[in-house]
Coordinates of N, CA and C in Angstrom, one line a residue:
Chain A
D1 N -31.9 -2.2 -32.6 CA -31.7 -3.3 -33.5 C -30.7 -4.3 -32.8
A2 N -31.2 -5.4 -32.3 CA -30.4 -6.3 -31.5 C -29.3 -7.0 -32.3
G3 N -29.6 -7.4 -33.6 CA -28.6 -8.1 -34.4 C -28.6 -9.6 -34.1
I4 N -27.5 -10.0 -33.6 CA -27.3 -11.4 -33.3 C -26.8 -11.6 -31.9
T5 N -27.5 -12.3 -31.1 CA -27.1 -12.4 -29.7 C -26.9 -14.0 -29.3
Q6 N -26.1 -14.2 -28.4 CA -25.8 -15.6 -27.9 C -26.0 -15.6 -26.3
S7 N -26.5 -16.7 -25.9 CA -26.6 -16.9 -24.4 C -26.4 -18.3 -24.1
P8 N -25.7 -18.6 -22.9 CA -25.1 -17.6 -22.0 C -23.8 -17.1 -22.6
R9 N -23.2 -16.1 -22.1 CA -22.0 -15.6 -22.5 C -20.9 -16.4 -21.9
Y10 N -21.1 -17.0 -20.7 CA -20.1 -17.8 -20.1 C -20.9 -19.0 -19.4
K11 N -20.2 -20.2 -19.6 CA -20.9 -21.4 -19.0 C -19.8 -22.3 -18.5
I12 N -20.0 -22.8 -17.3 CA -19.0 -23.9 -16.8 C -19.9 -25.1 -16.6
T13 N -19.5 -26.3 -17.1 CA -20.2 -27.5 -16.9 C -19.3 -28.6 -16.6
E14 N -19.9 -29.8 -16.3 CA -19.0 -30.9 -16.0 C -19.1 -31.9 -17.1
T15 N -18.1 -32.8 -17.2 CA -18.0 -33.8 -18.2 C -19.3 -34.7 -18.1
G16 N -19.9 -35.0 -19.3 CA -21.1 -35.9 -19.3 C -22.4 -35.1 -19.3
R17 N -22.4 -33.9 -19.0 CA -23.6 -33.1 -18.9 C -24.0 -32.6 -20.2
Q18 N -25.3 -32.4 -20.5 CA -25.8 -31.8 -21.6 C -25.9 -30.3 -21.4
V19 N -25.5 -29.6 -22.5 CA -25.6 -28.1 -22.4 C -26.0 -27.7 -23.7
T20 N -26.9 -26.6 -23.7 CA -27.3 -25.9 -25.0 C -27.0 -24.5 -25.0
L21 N -26.3 -24.1 -26.1 CA -25.9 -22.7 -26.3 C -27.0 -22.2 -27.3
M22 N -27.5 -21.0 -27.0 CA -28.5 -20.3 -27.8 C -28.0 -19.2 -28.7
C23 N -28.6 -19.1 -29.9 CA -28.3 -18.1 -30.8 C -29.6 -17.5 -31.4
H24 N -29.7 -16.2 -31.4 CA -30.9 -15.6 -31.9 C -30.5 -14.4 -32.8
Q25 N -31.1 -14.3 -33.9 CA -30.8 -13.2 -34.8 C -32.2 -12.5 -35.2
T26 N -32.1 -11.2 -35.3 CA -33.3 -10.4 -35.6 C -33.5 -9.9 -37.0
W27 N -32.5 -10.3 -37.9 CA -32.6 -9.9 -39.3 C -33.3 -10.8 -40.2
S28 N -33.8 -11.9 -39.7 CA -34.4 -12.9 -40.6 C -33.5 -13.4 -41.7
H29 N -32.2 -13.5 -41.4 CA -31.2 -14.1 -42.3 C -31.5 -15.5 -42.5
S30 N -31.3 -16.0 -43.8 CA -31.6 -17.4 -44.0 C -30.5 -18.4 -43.5
Y31 N -29.3 -17.9 -43.6 CA -28.2 -18.8 -43.2 C -27.8 -18.4 -41.7
M32 N -27.5 -19.6 -41.0 CA -26.9 -19.4 -39.7 C -25.8 -20.4 -39.5
F33 N -24.8 -20.2 -38.7 CA -23.6 -21.0 -38.5 C -23.2 -21.0 -37.0
W34 N -22.5 -22.2 -36.8 CA -21.9 -22.3 -35.4 C -20.5 -22.6 -35.7
Y35 N -19.6 -21.9 -35.0 CA -18.1 -22.1 -35.1 C -17.6 -22.3 -33.7
R36 N -16.4 -23.0 -33.6 CA -15.7 -23.0 -32.4 C -14.3 -22.3 -32.7
Q37 N -13.9 -21.6 -31.7 CA -12.5 -20.9 -31.8 C -11.6 -21.5 -30.8
D38 N -10.5 -22.1 -31.2 CA -9.5 -22.6 -30.3 C -8.2 -22.1 -30.8
L39 N -7.3 -21.9 -29.8 CA -5.9 -21.4 -30.1 C -5.2 -22.2 -31.0
G40 N -4.7 -21.6 -32.1 CA -3.9 -22.3 -33.2 C -4.8 -22.9 -34.2
H41 N -6.1 -22.8 -34.1 CA -6.9 -23.5 -35.1 C -7.9 -22.4 -35.8
G42 N -7.8 -21.2 -35.3 CA -8.7 -20.2 -35.8 C -10.2 -20.6 -35.6
L43 N -11.0 -20.4 -36.5 CA -12.5 -20.8 -36.3 C -12.8 -21.9 -37.2
R44 N -13.4 -22.9 -36.6 CA -13.9 -24.1 -37.3 C -15.3 -24.2 -37.3
L45 N -15.8 -24.6 -38.5 CA -17.3 -24.7 -38.6 C -17.9 -26.0 -38.0
I46 N -18.9 -25.9 -37.1 CA -19.4 -27.1 -36.6 C -20.6 -27.6 -37.4
Y47 N -21.6 -26.7 -37.5 CA -22.8 -26.9 -38.3 C -23.3 -25.6 -38.9
Y48 N -24.1 -25.8 -39.9 CA -24.7 -24.6 -40.4 C -26.1 -24.9 -40.9
S49 N -26.9 -23.9 -41.2 CA -28.2 -24.1 -41.6 C -28.6 -23.1 -42.7
A50 N -29.2 -23.6 -43.8 CA -29.6 -22.7 -44.9 C -31.0 -22.1 -44.7
A51 N -31.8 -22.7 -43.9 CA -33.2 -22.2 -43.6 C -33.7 -23.0 -42.5
A52 N -34.9 -22.7 -42.0 CA -35.6 -23.5 -41.0 C -35.8 -24.9 -41.4
D53 N -35.4 -25.8 -40.5 CA -35.5 -27.3 -40.8 C -34.5 -27.8 -41.8
I54 N -33.5 -27.0 -42.2 CA -32.4 -27.5 -43.0 C -31.1 -27.3 -42.4
T55 N -30.3 -28.3 -42.0 CA -29.1 -28.2 -41.4 C -28.1 -29.1 -42.0
D56 N -26.8 -28.8 -41.8 CA -25.8 -29.6 -42.4 C -24.5 -29.6 -41.6
K57 N -23.7 -30.6 -41.7 CA -22.5 -30.7 -40.9 C -21.4 -29.8 -41.5
G58 N -20.6 -29.2 -40.6 CA -19.4 -28.5 -41.0 C -18.1 -29.4 -40.9
E59 N -17.0 -28.8 -40.5 CA -15.8 -29.4 -40.3 C -15.6 -30.3 -39.1
V60 N -16.2 -29.9 -38.0 CA -16.1 -30.6 -36.7 C -17.4 -30.9 -36.0
P61 N -18.3 -31.7 -36.6 CA -19.6 -31.9 -36.0 C -19.8 -32.8 -34.9
D62 N -18.9 -33.7 -34.7 CA -19.0 -34.8 -33.7 C -19.2 -34.3 -32.4
G63 N -20.2 -34.9 -31.7 CA -20.5 -34.5 -30.3 C -21.5 -33.3 -30.2
Y64 N -21.9 -32.8 -31.2 CA -22.9 -31.7 -31.3 C -24.2 -32.0 -32.1
V65 N -25.2 -31.3 -31.6 CA -26.5 -31.5 -32.3 C -27.1 -30.1 -32.5
V66 N -27.7 -29.8 -33.6 CA -28.4 -28.5 -33.9 C -29.8 -28.8 -34.3
S67 N -30.5 -27.7 -34.2 CA -31.9 -27.7 -34.7 C -32.3 -26.3 -35.2
R68 N -33.2 -26.2 -36.0 CA -33.7 -24.9 -36.5 C -35.2 -24.9 -36.8
S69 N -35.9 -24.8 -35.7 CA -37.4 -24.9 -36.0 C -37.9 -23.5 -36.4
K70 N -37.3 -22.4 -36.0 CA -37.6 -21.1 -36.4 C -36.4 -20.4 -37.1
T71 N -36.6 -19.6 -38.0 CA -35.6 -18.9 -38.8 C -34.6 -18.1 -37.8
E72 N -35.1 -17.5 -36.8 CA -34.3 -16.6 -36.0 C -33.5 -17.3 -34.9
N73 N -33.7 -18.6 -34.7 CA -33.1 -19.3 -33.6 C -32.2 -20.5 -34.1
F74 N -31.0 -20.7 -33.5 CA -30.2 -21.9 -34.0 C -29.5 -22.3 -32.8
P75 N -30.1 -23.2 -31.9 CA -29.4 -23.7 -30.8 C -28.4 -24.8 -31.1
L76 N -27.4 -24.8 -30.3 CA -26.3 -25.8 -30.4 C -26.3 -26.6 -29.1
T77 N -26.4 -27.9 -29.2 CA -26.4 -28.8 -28.0 C -25.2 -29.7 -28.0
L78 N -24.5 -29.8 -26.9 CA -23.6 -30.7 -26.6 C -24.2 -31.8 -25.7
E79 N -24.5 -32.9 -26.4 CA -25.3 -34.0 -25.7 C -24.6 -34.6 -24.4
S80 N -23.3 -34.7 -24.5 CA -22.5 -35.2 -23.3 C -21.2 -34.5 -23.4
A81 N -21.1 -33.5 -22.7 CA -19.9 -32.6 -22.9 C -18.6 -33.3 -22.5
T82 N -17.6 -33.0 -23.2 CA -16.2 -33.5 -22.9 C -15.3 -32.3 -22.8
R83 N -14.1 -32.6 -22.1 CA -13.2 -31.5 -21.9 C -12.6 -31.0 -23.3
S84 N -12.6 -31.7 -24.3 CA -12.1 -31.3 -25.5 C -13.1 -30.3 -26.2
Q85 N -14.3 -30.2 -25.6 CA -15.3 -29.2 -26.1 C -15.2 -27.9 -25.4
T86 N -14.2 -27.7 -24.5 CA -13.9 -26.5 -23.9 C -13.4 -25.5 -25.0
S87 N -14.1 -24.4 -25.2 CA -13.8 -23.6 -26.3 C -14.6 -22.2 -26.3
V88 N -14.5 -21.4 -27.2 CA -15.3 -20.2 -27.4 C -16.1 -20.5 -28.6
Y89 N -17.5 -20.4 -28.5 CA -18.4 -20.8 -29.6 C -19.0 -19.4 -30.1
F90 N -19.0 -19.4 -31.4 CA -19.6 -18.2 -32.1 C -20.6 -18.6 -33.1
C91 N -21.7 -17.9 -33.0 CA -22.8 -18.0 -33.9 C -22.7 -17.0 -35.0
A92 N -23.1 -17.2 -36.1 CA -23.1 -16.2 -37.2 C -24.3 -16.4 -38.1
S93 N -24.6 -15.3 -38.8 CA -25.8 -15.4 -39.8 C -25.4 -14.6 -41.0
S94 N -26.0 -15.0 -42.1 CA -25.9 -14.2 -43.4 C -27.2 -14.4 -44.2
E95 N -27.3 -13.3 -45.0 CA -28.4 -13.3 -45.9 C -28.0 -13.9 -47.3
S96 N -28.8 -14.6 -47.9 CA -28.5 -15.2 -49.2 C -29.7 -15.1 -50.1
E97 N -29.4 -14.7 -51.4 CA -30.4 -14.6 -52.4 C -30.0 -15.5 -53.6
A98 N -30.9 -16.4 -53.8 CA -30.7 -17.4 -55.0 C -29.3 -17.9 -55.2
G99 N -28.7 -18.3 -54.0 CA -27.4 -19.0 -54.1 C -26.2 -18.1 -54.1
A100 N -26.5 -16.7 -54.1 CA -25.3 -15.8 -54.2 C -24.5 -15.9 -52.9
S101 N -23.2 -15.9 -53.0 CA -22.3 -16.2 -51.8 C -21.5 -15.0 -51.6
T102 N -22.0 -13.8 -51.9 CA -21.1 -12.6 -51.7 C -21.5 -12.0 -50.4
D103 N -22.5 -12.6 -49.6 CA -22.9 -11.9 -48.4 C -21.9 -12.0 -47.2
T104 N -22.0 -11.0 -46.4 CA -21.1 -10.9 -45.2 C -21.8 -11.8 -44.1
Q105 N -20.9 -12.5 -43.4 CA -21.4 -13.2 -42.2 C -21.2 -12.3 -41.0
Y106 N -22.3 -12.2 -40.2 CA -22.3 -11.3 -39.0 C -22.3 -12.3 -37.8
F107 N -21.3 -11.9 -36.9 CA -21.0 -12.8 -35.8 C -21.6 -12.3 -34.4
G108 N -22.0 -13.2 -33.6 CA -22.4 -12.9 -32.2 C -21.3 -12.6 -31.4
P109 N -21.5 -12.3 -30.1 CA -20.4 -12.0 -29.2 C -19.6 -13.2 -28.7
G110 N -20.2 -14.4 -28.8 CA -19.5 -15.6 -28.3 C -20.0 -16.1 -27.0
T111 N -19.8 -17.4 -26.9 CA -20.0 -18.1 -25.5 C -18.8 -18.8 -25.1
R112 N -18.2 -18.5 -23.9 CA -17.0 -19.2 -23.5 C -17.5 -20.3 -22.6
L113 N -17.2 -21.6 -23.1 CA -17.7 -22.8 -22.5 C -16.5 -23.5 -21.9
T114 N -16.6 -23.8 -20.6 CA -15.6 -24.6 -19.9 C -16.2 -25.9 -19.4
V115 N -15.5 -27.0 -19.8 CA -16.0 -28.3 -19.4 C -15.0 -28.9 -18.4
L116 N -15.4 -29.1 -17.2 CA -14.5 -29.6 -16.1 C -14.5 -31.1 -16.1
Chain B
A1 N -11.2 -28.7 -51.9 CA -11.4 -28.0 -50.7 C -10.5 -26.7 -50.6
Q2 N -10.9 -25.7 -49.8 CA -10.1 -24.6 -49.6 C -9.3 -24.6 -48.3
S3 N -8.2 -23.9 -48.3 CA -7.5 -23.8 -47.1 C -6.8 -22.4 -47.0
V4 N -6.5 -21.9 -45.8 CA -6.0 -20.6 -45.6 C -4.8 -20.7 -44.6
T5 N -3.7 -20.1 -44.9 CA -2.6 -20.1 -44.0 C -2.2 -18.6 -43.7
Q6 N -2.2 -18.3 -42.4 CA -1.7 -17.0 -42.0 C -0.4 -17.3 -41.4
L7 N 0.6 -16.6 -42.0 CA 2.0 -17.0 -41.9 C 2.6 -16.5 -40.5
D8 N 1.9 -15.6 -39.8 CA 2.4 -15.1 -38.6 C 1.3 -15.3 -37.5
S9 N 1.6 -16.0 -36.4 CA 0.6 -16.0 -35.3 C 0.6 -14.8 -34.5
Q10 N 1.7 -14.1 -34.4 CA 1.7 -12.9 -33.7 C 2.6 -11.8 -34.4
V11 N 2.1 -10.6 -34.4 CA 2.9 -9.5 -35.0 C 2.9 -8.2 -34.0
P12 N 4.1 -8.0 -33.3 CA 4.2 -6.8 -32.6 C 4.8 -5.7 -33.3
V13 N 4.2 -4.5 -33.2 CA 4.8 -3.4 -33.9 C 4.6 -2.2 -33.0
F14 N 5.4 -1.1 -33.3 CA 5.3 0.1 -32.6 C 4.1 1.0 -33.2
E15 N 3.5 1.8 -32.4 CA 2.5 2.7 -32.8 C 3.0 3.7 -33.9
E16 N 2.2 3.9 -34.9 CA 2.5 4.7 -36.1 C 3.5 4.0 -37.1
A17 N 3.9 2.8 -36.8 CA 4.7 2.1 -37.8 C 3.7 1.3 -38.8
P18 N 4.3 1.0 -39.9 CA 3.4 0.2 -40.9 C 3.4 -1.3 -40.5
V19 N 2.4 -1.9 -41.0 CA 2.3 -3.4 -40.7 C 1.7 -4.1 -41.9
E20 N 2.1 -5.4 -42.0 CA 1.6 -6.2 -43.0 C 1.3 -7.6 -42.3
L21 N 0.0 -8.1 -42.5 CA -0.4 -9.4 -42.0 C -0.6 -10.3 -43.2
R22 N 0.1 -11.4 -43.2 CA 0.1 -12.2 -44.4 C -0.9 -13.3 -44.5
C23 N -1.5 -13.5 -45.6 CA -2.5 -14.6 -45.8 C -2.2 -15.2 -47.1
N24 N -2.1 -16.5 -47.1 CA -2.1 -17.3 -48.4 C -3.2 -18.3 -48.4
Y25 N -3.7 -18.6 -49.5 CA -4.9 -19.5 -49.6 C -4.6 -20.6 -50.7
S26 N -5.4 -21.6 -50.6 CA -5.3 -22.7 -51.6 C -6.7 -23.1 -52.0
S27 N -6.9 -23.1 -53.3 CA -8.2 -23.5 -53.8 C -8.1 -23.8 -55.3
S28 N -8.8 -24.8 -55.7 CA -8.8 -25.3 -57.0 C -9.9 -24.5 -57.9
V29 N -10.8 -23.7 -57.2 CA -11.9 -23.0 -57.8 C -11.7 -21.6 -57.4
S30 N -12.6 -20.8 -58.1 CA -12.6 -19.3 -57.7 C -13.2 -19.1 -56.4
V31 N -12.6 -18.1 -55.6 CA -13.0 -17.8 -54.3 C -13.2 -16.4 -54.0
Y32 N -14.0 -16.1 -52.9 CA -14.0 -14.7 -52.4 C -13.1 -14.7 -51.2
L33 N -12.5 -13.5 -50.9 CA -11.5 -13.4 -49.8 C -12.0 -12.3 -48.8
F34 N -11.8 -12.5 -47.5 CA -12.2 -11.8 -46.5 C -11.1 -11.6 -45.4
W35 N -11.2 -10.4 -44.8 CA -10.4 -10.2 -43.5 C -11.4 -9.8 -42.4
Y36 N -11.4 -10.5 -41.3 CA -12.2 -10.2 -40.2 C -11.3 -9.7 -39.0
V37 N -11.8 -8.9 -38.2 CA -11.1 -8.5 -37.0 C -11.9 -8.8 -35.7
Q38 N -11.1 -9.3 -34.7 CA -11.8 -9.5 -33.4 C -11.1 -8.8 -32.4
Y39 N -11.7 -7.8 -31.8 CA -11.3 -7.0 -30.7 C -11.4 -7.8 -29.4
P40 N -10.6 -7.5 -28.4 CA -10.6 -8.3 -27.2 C -12.1 -8.5 -26.6
N41 N -12.4 -9.8 -26.4 CA -13.7 -10.2 -25.8 C -14.9 -9.8 -26.6
Q42 N -14.7 -9.8 -27.9 CA -15.8 -9.5 -28.8 C -15.8 -10.6 -29.9
G43 N -16.9 -10.6 -30.7 CA -17.0 -11.4 -31.8 C -16.3 -10.8 -33.0
L44 N -16.4 -11.5 -34.1 CA -15.6 -11.1 -35.3 C -16.4 -10.1 -36.1
Q45 N -15.7 -9.1 -36.7 CA -16.3 -8.1 -37.5 C -15.7 -8.1 -38.9
L46 N -16.5 -7.9 -39.9 CA -15.8 -7.9 -41.2 C -15.0 -6.5 -41.4
L47 N -13.7 -6.7 -41.8 CA -12.9 -5.6 -42.0 C -12.9 -5.2 -43.6
L48 N -12.7 -6.2 -44.4 CA -12.8 -5.8 -45.8 C -13.0 -7.1 -46.6
K49 N -13.4 -7.1 -47.8 CA -13.5 -8.3 -48.6 C -13.3 -8.0 -50.1
Y50 N -12.8 -9.1 -50.8 CA -12.6 -9.1 -52.2 C -13.6 -10.0 -52.9
L51 N -14.4 -9.4 -53.8 CA -15.3 -10.3 -54.5 C -15.0 -10.2 -56.0
S52 N -14.7 -9.1 -56.5 CA -14.3 -9.0 -58.0 C -13.9 -7.6 -58.2
G53 N -13.4 -7.3 -59.4 CA -13.0 -6.0 -59.8 C -11.6 -5.7 -59.4
S54 N -11.4 -4.4 -58.8 CA -10.0 -3.9 -58.5 C -9.5 -4.9 -57.4
T55 N -8.2 -5.2 -57.6 CA -7.6 -6.2 -56.6 C -7.2 -5.6 -55.3
L56 N -7.2 -4.3 -55.3 CA -7.0 -3.5 -54.0 C -8.3 -3.1 -53.4
V57 N -8.5 -3.6 -52.1 CA -9.7 -3.2 -51.5 C -9.3 -2.5 -50.2
E58 N -10.2 -1.6 -49.7 CA -9.8 -0.8 -48.5 C -11.0 -0.9 -47.5
S59 N -10.6 -0.7 -46.3 CA -11.5 -0.5 -45.2 C -11.7 0.9 -44.7
I60 N -12.7 1.2 -43.9 CA -12.9 2.6 -43.6 C -11.9 3.0 -42.5
N61 N -11.2 2.1 -41.9 CA -10.2 2.6 -40.8 C -8.8 2.4 -41.3
G62 N -8.5 2.5 -42.7 CA -7.1 2.7 -43.2 C -6.5 1.4 -43.5
F63 N -7.1 0.3 -43.3 CA -6.5 -1.0 -43.8 C -6.7 -1.2 -45.3
E64 N -5.9 -1.9 -45.9 CA -6.1 -2.3 -47.3 C -5.6 -3.7 -47.5
A65 N -6.1 -4.4 -48.5 CA -5.6 -5.7 -48.8 C -5.6 -5.8 -50.4
E66 N -4.6 -6.5 -50.9 CA -4.5 -6.8 -52.2 C -4.6 -8.2 -52.6
F67 N -5.5 -8.6 -53.6 CA -5.7 -9.9 -54.1 C -4.6 -10.2 -55.1
N68 N -3.9 -11.2 -54.9 CA -2.8 -11.6 -55.9 C -3.1 -12.9 -56.3
K69 N -3.7 -13.1 -57.5 CA -4.1 -14.5 -57.9 C -2.9 -15.4 -58.2
S70 N -1.9 -14.8 -58.8 CA -0.8 -15.7 -59.2 C -0.1 -16.3 -58.0
Q71 N 0.0 -15.4 -56.8 CA 0.7 -15.8 -55.6 C -0.4 -16.4 -54.6
T72 N -1.6 -16.4 -55.0 CA -2.7 -16.9 -54.1 C -2.5 -16.2 -52.7
S73 N -2.5 -14.9 -52.7 CA -2.2 -14.2 -51.5 C -3.3 -13.1 -51.3
F74 N -3.5 -12.7 -50.1 CA -4.5 -11.6 -49.7 C -3.9 -10.9 -48.5
H75 N -2.8 -10.3 -48.6 CA -2.1 -9.7 -47.5 C -2.8 -8.4 -47.0
L76 N -2.8 -8.2 -45.7 CA -3.5 -7.1 -45.2 C -2.4 -6.0 -44.7
R77 N -2.6 -4.7 -45.1 CA -1.6 -3.8 -44.8 C -2.2 -2.5 -44.1
K78 N -1.4 -1.8 -43.3 CA -1.8 -0.4 -42.8 C -0.6 0.4 -42.8
P79 N -0.5 1.5 -43.3 CA 0.7 2.4 -43.3 C 1.1 2.9 -41.9
S80 N 0.1 3.0 -41.1 CA 0.4 3.6 -39.7 C -0.6 3.1 -38.7
V81 N -0.1 2.3 -37.8 CA -1.1 1.7 -36.9 C -1.3 2.5 -35.7
H82 N -2.4 2.3 -35.1 CA -2.7 2.9 -33.8 C -3.1 1.9 -32.7
I83 N -2.9 2.4 -31.4 CA -3.1 1.5 -30.4 C -4.5 0.7 -30.5
S84 N -5.5 1.4 -31.0 CA -6.8 0.9 -31.1 C -6.9 -0.3 -32.2
D85 N -5.8 -0.5 -32.9 CA -5.8 -1.6 -33.9 C -5.4 -2.9 -33.3
T86 N -5.1 -2.9 -32.0 CA -4.7 -4.1 -31.3 C -5.9 -5.0 -31.3
A87 N -5.7 -6.1 -31.9 CA -6.8 -7.2 -32.1 C -6.2 -8.4 -32.8
E88 N -7.1 -9.4 -32.9 CA -6.8 -10.6 -33.7 C -7.4 -10.5 -35.0
Y89 N -6.6 -10.8 -36.1 CA -7.1 -10.6 -37.5 C -7.2 -12.0 -38.2
F90 N -8.3 -12.3 -38.8 CA -8.6 -13.5 -39.4 C -8.7 -13.3 -41.0
C91 N -8.0 -14.2 -41.7 CA -8.2 -14.2 -43.1 C -9.2 -15.4 -43.4
A92 N -10.1 -15.2 -44.4 CA -11.0 -16.3 -44.7 C -11.3 -16.3 -46.2
V93 N -11.6 -17.5 -46.7 CA -12.0 -17.7 -48.1 C -13.4 -18.3 -48.1
R94 N -14.1 -18.1 -49.2 CA -15.3 -18.8 -49.5 C -15.4 -19.2 -50.9
R95 N -15.7 -20.4 -51.2 CA -15.8 -20.8 -52.7 C -17.0 -20.0 -53.2
Q96 N -16.8 -19.6 -54.4 CA -17.9 -18.9 -55.1 C -19.1 -19.9 -55.3
G97 N -20.3 -19.4 -54.9 CA -21.4 -20.2 -55.0 C -21.7 -21.0 -53.7
A98 N -20.8 -21.0 -52.7 CA -21.1 -21.6 -51.4 C -21.2 -20.6 -50.3
Q99 N -21.7 -21.1 -49.2 CA -21.8 -20.1 -48.0 C -20.8 -20.3 -46.9
K100 N -20.1 -21.4 -46.9 CA -19.2 -21.7 -45.8 C -18.0 -21.0 -46.0
L101 N -17.5 -20.4 -44.8 CA -16.2 -19.7 -44.8 C -15.2 -20.7 -44.2
V102 N -13.9 -20.5 -44.8 CA -12.8 -21.3 -44.2 C -11.9 -20.3 -43.7
F103 N -11.5 -20.3 -42.4 CA -10.7 -19.4 -41.7 C -9.3 -19.8 -41.6
G104 N -8.3 -18.8 -41.6 CA -7.0 -19.1 -41.2 C -6.9 -19.1 -39.6
Q105 N -5.7 -19.4 -39.2 CA -5.4 -19.6 -37.7 C -5.5 -18.3 -36.9
G106 N -5.4 -17.1 -37.6 CA -5.5 -15.9 -36.9 C -4.1 -15.3 -36.7
T107 N -3.9 -14.0 -36.7 CA -2.8 -13.2 -36.3 C -3.1 -12.2 -35.3
R108 N -2.4 -12.4 -34.2 CA -2.5 -11.4 -33.1 C -1.7 -10.2 -33.3
L109 N -2.3 -9.0 -33.6 CA -1.5 -7.8 -33.8 C -1.5 -7.0 -32.5
T110 N -0.3 -6.8 -32.0 CA -0.1 -6.0 -30.7 C 0.7 -4.7 -31.1
I111 N 0.1 -3.7 -30.6 CA 0.7 -2.3 -30.9 C 1.3 -1.8 -29.6
N112 N 2.6 -1.5 -29.7 CA 3.3 -1.0 -28.5 C 3.5 0.5 -28.7
P113 N 3.3 1.2 -27.6 CA 3.4 2.7 -27.6 C 4.9 3.2 -27.8

């Protein structure tokens, strides 16, 4: 049971380049989330998705793009990377039934992104 | 909107000593409360959660947290810590009926032998 995976685990890129972080879950969870983790800020929500083809902004969406053509995948794209986007990125998923919000969010192992 | 404040960014304790990690939240509506743990170089794992019922919730590895509505707190405690408890701990809230979690800044727990 693979659960939730992220790739790559480590990425170094240059300012201005486009980079895509991948997230894949095997549970068929309806909800998926992208967070960034920065010292002193905890985790902040970038984007989330309630189902395939349904996405919404979180707390810090600027500079990021997401898509969800399949339930199991939720890629995060930095269209033109900036140094301020150097961070650790976590993907998470949760199951939801009829709007219930008691579900646990399950996190991937994270992607450490460095923008030079 | 909801917010979470973890009052200590770092907590050093000796092995087998008790520990309390403090968490206060702010919300105008009812919320669910969570503690997540992040071991070095890993993702976050759910430690325990309060949804309803008894205000004292426990985890399988000896942690407990008590929901205090009047003080809007959800402090995490363990009576005797082990080296393996070294990790970063995050308190989080979620508005009832919503899916988005709001996290605190995290508390790094360091256990000294």
